[in-house]
Amino acid sequence: MAEEEIRQLIELTVRQSVLEFKRAGLLKDPDNAAYTDATEMLSNYYNSDRKDSALTYAIQGLRFDPYFKIIPMFFEEKKTVEAISEELGVDIRTIYRNKKRLCVAIYNELI
C-alpha cells in the first residue's frame, strides 16, 4: 500500500470508530458537562435568597448579549423554551443553542 492509501484508511477507520463510540455513548462533549453544571448552579441561584457574588458577576458579564434574556426567563421566570421562543420571536433551536452557549460561558467564567 502506498503512504496516501494508508493515511486514507486510517482516517476512515478513525471516523468510523468515533461515530461508533458516540452512538454507544462512550464519547462525551466537554461542553455538555459544563452545561449540566451551569444549569444546576443557575437553578440554585435563582431559587435561593442568597446570591453567589461570583455567579452574579458571571451572569452580569453577559447582560449585553442579544440572547441574555433567555437566562432569567428560563431560570427565574420558569418559562418553557417554547414560551421563550414565542416571546422572542425566534426558532426553538435558537433558544436551545443560545441557552447552552450562555450557560457554558457562565460556567467558563467561574472556573
PDB file of C-alpha atoms in Angstrom:
ATOM      1  CA  MET A   1       0.000   0.000   0.000  1.00  0.00           C
ATOM      2  CA  ALA A   2       1.131   3.483  -0.782  1.00  0.00           C
ATOM      3  CA  GLU A   3       1.538   6.020   2.008  1.00  0.00           C
ATOM      4  CA  GLU A   4      -1.511   8.021   0.857  1.00  0.00           C
ATOM      5  CA  GLU A   5      -3.702   4.901   0.838  1.00  0.00           C
ATOM      6  CA  ILE A   6      -2.606   4.080   4.374  1.00  0.00           C
ATOM      7  CA  ARG A   7      -3.396   7.623   5.519  1.00  0.00           C
ATOM      8  CA  GLN A   8      -6.882   7.459   3.947  1.00  0.00           C
ATOM      9  CA  LEU A   9      -7.538   4.064   5.533  1.00  0.00           C
ATOM     10  CA  ILE A  10      -6.509   5.393   8.948  1.00  0.00           C
ATOM     11  CA  GLU A  11      -8.741   8.479   8.582  1.00  0.00           C
ATOM     12  CA  LEU A  12     -11.715   6.335   7.564  1.00  0.00           C
ATOM     13  CA  THR A  13     -11.140   3.932  10.456  1.00  0.00           C
ATOM     14  CA  VAL A  14     -10.873   6.770  12.965  1.00  0.00           C
ATOM     15  CA  ARG A  15     -14.045   8.454  11.653  1.00  0.00           C
ATOM     16  CA  GLN A  16     -15.998   5.202  11.852  1.00  0.00           C
ATOM     17  CA  SER A  17     -14.662   4.447  15.331  1.00  0.00           C
ATOM     18  CA  VAL A  18     -15.582   7.895  16.629  1.00  0.00           C
ATOM     19  CA  LEU A  19     -19.119   7.531  15.249  1.00  0.00           C
ATOM     20  CA  GLU A  20     -19.488   4.127  16.906  1.00  0.00           C
ATOM     21  CA  PHE A  21     -18.194   5.483  20.225  1.00  0.00           C
ATOM     22  CA  LYS A  22     -20.644   8.403  20.046  1.00  0.00           C
ATOM     23  CA  ARG A  23     -23.562   6.102  19.268  1.00  0.00           C
ATOM     24  CA  ALA A  24     -22.608   3.911  22.222  1.00  0.00           C
ATOM     25  CA  GLY A  25     -22.410   6.963  24.493  1.00  0.00           C
ATOM     26  CA  LEU A  26     -18.716   6.476  25.136  1.00  0.00           C
ATOM     27  CA  LEU A  27     -17.664   9.916  23.896  1.00  0.00           C
ATOM     28  CA  LYS A  28     -18.991  12.994  25.618  1.00  0.00           C
ATOM     29  CA  ASP A  29     -18.965  16.613  24.518  1.00  0.00           C
ATOM     30  CA  PRO A  30     -16.989  18.546  27.181  1.00  0.00           C
ATOM     31  CA  ASP A  31     -19.484  21.396  26.869  1.00  0.00           C
ATOM     32  CA  ASN A  32     -22.262  19.042  27.982  1.00  0.00           C
ATOM     33  CA  ALA A  33     -20.667  18.613  31.412  1.00  0.00           C
ATOM     34  CA  ALA A  34     -20.194  22.380  31.718  1.00  0.00           C
ATOM     35  CA  TYR A  35     -23.786  22.935  30.585  1.00  0.00           C
ATOM     36  CA  THR A  36     -25.139  20.444  33.119  1.00  0.00           C
ATOM     37  CA  ASP A  37     -23.161  22.023  35.960  1.00  0.00           C
ATOM     38  CA  ALA A  38     -24.123  25.550  34.899  1.00  0.00           C
ATOM     39  CA  THR A  39     -27.840  24.761  34.688  1.00  0.00           C
ATOM     40  CA  GLU A  40     -27.724  23.297  38.187  1.00  0.00           C
ATOM     41  CA  MET A  41     -25.872  26.359  39.510  1.00  0.00           C
ATOM     42  CA  LEU A  42     -28.303  28.739  37.799  1.00  0.00           C
ATOM     43  CA  SER A  43     -31.343  26.856  39.088  1.00  0.00           C
ATOM     44  CA  ASN A  44     -29.965  27.041  42.623  1.00  0.00           C
ATOM     45  CA  TYR A  45     -29.019  30.700  42.158  1.00  0.00           C
ATOM     46  CA  TYR A  46     -32.463  31.809  41.015  1.00  0.00           C
ATOM     47  CA  ASN A  47     -34.234  29.647  43.643  1.00  0.00           C
ATOM     48  CA  SER A  48     -32.207  30.979  46.563  1.00  0.00           C
ATOM     49  CA  ASP A  49     -32.401  34.163  48.590  1.00  0.00           C
ATOM     50  CA  ARG A  50     -28.630  34.116  48.998  1.00  0.00           C
ATOM     51  CA  LYS A  51     -26.826  35.053  45.801  1.00  0.00           C
ATOM     52  CA  ASP A  52     -23.301  33.900  44.982  1.00  0.00           C
ATOM     53  CA  SER A  53     -21.334  37.038  44.078  1.00  0.00           C
ATOM     54  CA  ALA A  54     -19.089  35.224  41.586  1.00  0.00           C
ATOM     55  CA  LEU A  55     -22.117  33.813  39.795  1.00  0.00           C
ATOM     56  CA  THR A  56     -23.832  37.221  39.867  1.00  0.00           C
ATOM     57  CA  TYR A  57     -20.722  38.731  38.274  1.00  0.00           C
ATOM     58  CA  ALA A  58     -20.595  35.991  35.602  1.00  0.00           C
ATOM     59  CA  ILE A  59     -24.277  36.471  34.771  1.00  0.00           C
ATOM     60  CA  GLN A  60     -23.980  40.258  34.610  1.00  0.00           C
ATOM     61  CA  GLY A  61     -20.976  39.929  32.307  1.00  0.00           C
ATOM     62  CA  LEU A  62     -23.317  38.556  29.643  1.00  0.00           C
ATOM     63  CA  ARG A  63     -26.123  41.113  30.020  1.00  0.00           C
ATOM     64  CA  PHE A  64     -25.268  42.772  26.686  1.00  0.00           C
ATOM     65  CA  ASP A  65     -25.551  39.505  24.761  1.00  0.00           C
ATOM     66  CA  PRO A  66     -28.551  39.690  22.404  1.00  0.00           C
ATOM     67  CA  TYR A  67     -29.904  36.421  23.840  1.00  0.00           C
ATOM     68  CA  PHE A  68     -29.134  37.123  27.502  1.00  0.00           C
ATOM     69  CA  LYS A  69     -32.872  37.362  28.320  1.00  0.00           C
ATOM     70  CA  ILE A  70     -33.094  33.594  27.902  1.00  0.00           C
ATOM     71  CA  ILE A  71     -31.299  33.003  31.214  1.00  0.00           C
ATOM     72  CA  PRO A  72     -33.634  34.917  33.561  1.00  0.00           C
ATOM     73  CA  MET A  73     -36.690  33.934  31.523  1.00  0.00           C
ATOM     74  CA  PHE A  74     -35.877  30.246  31.869  1.00  0.00           C
ATOM     75  CA  PHE A  75     -34.365  30.059  35.348  1.00  0.00           C
ATOM     76  CA  GLU A  76     -36.089  32.907  37.202  1.00  0.00           C
ATOM     77  CA  GLU A  77     -39.445  33.241  35.453  1.00  0.00           C
ATOM     78  CA  LYS A  78     -39.627  29.460  34.853  1.00  0.00           C
ATOM     79  CA  LYS A  79     -40.774  29.896  31.257  1.00  0.00           C
ATOM     80  CA  THR A  80     -40.545  26.988  28.864  1.00  0.00           C
ATOM     81  CA  VAL A  81     -38.250  27.031  25.863  1.00  0.00           C
ATOM     82  CA  GLU A  82     -41.351  27.153  23.677  1.00  0.00           C
ATOM     83  CA  ALA A  83     -42.731  30.206  25.523  1.00  0.00           C
ATOM     84  CA  ILE A  84     -39.360  31.979  25.325  1.00  0.00           C
ATOM     85  CA  SER A  85     -39.146  31.183  21.615  1.00  0.00           C
ATOM     86  CA  GLU A  86     -42.574  32.654  21.019  1.00  0.00           C
ATOM     87  CA  GLU A  87     -41.917  35.749  23.133  1.00  0.00           C
ATOM     88  CA  LEU A  88     -38.579  36.494  21.463  1.00  0.00           C
ATOM     89  CA  GLY A  89     -39.872  35.598  18.005  1.00  0.00           C
ATOM     90  CA  VAL A  90     -37.142  33.083  17.203  1.00  0.00           C
ATOM     91  CA  ASP A  91     -36.982  29.368  16.478  1.00  0.00           C
ATOM     92  CA  ILE A  92     -36.888  26.911  19.396  1.00  0.00           C
ATOM     93  CA  ARG A  93     -33.497  25.650  18.201  1.00  0.00           C
ATOM     94  CA  THR A  94     -32.157  29.192  18.539  1.00  0.00           C
ATOM     95  CA  ILE A  95     -33.269  29.234  22.173  1.00  0.00           C
ATOM     96  CA  TYR A  96     -31.708  25.826  22.922  1.00  0.00           C
ATOM     97  CA  ARG A  97     -28.451  26.740  21.172  1.00  0.00           C
ATOM     98  CA  ASN A  98     -28.074  30.120  22.870  1.00  0.00           C
ATOM     99  CA  LYS A  99     -29.169  28.864  26.281  1.00  0.00           C
ATOM    100  CA  LYS A 100     -26.433  26.249  26.117  1.00  0.00           C
ATOM    101  CA  ARG A 101     -23.890  28.775  24.840  1.00  0.00           C
ATOM    102  CA  LEU A 102     -24.701  31.248  27.613  1.00  0.00           C
ATOM    103  CA  CYS A 103     -24.651  28.561  30.315  1.00  0.00           C
ATOM    104  CA  VAL A 104     -21.261  27.308  29.133  1.00  0.00           C
ATOM    105  CA  ALA A 105     -19.951  30.902  29.061  1.00  0.00           C
ATOM    106  CA  ILE A 106     -21.129  31.434  32.646  1.00  0.00           C
ATOM    107  CA  TYR A 107     -19.518  28.163  33.709  1.00  0.00           C
ATOM    108  CA  ASN A 108     -16.238  29.080  31.990  1.00  0.00           C
ATOM    109  CA  GLU A 109     -16.244  32.467  33.719  1.00  0.00           C
ATOM    110  CA  LEU A 110     -16.434  30.703  37.078  1.00  0.00           C
ATOM    111  CA  ILE A 111     -13.611  28.211  36.553  1.00  0.00           C
TER     112      ILE A 111
END
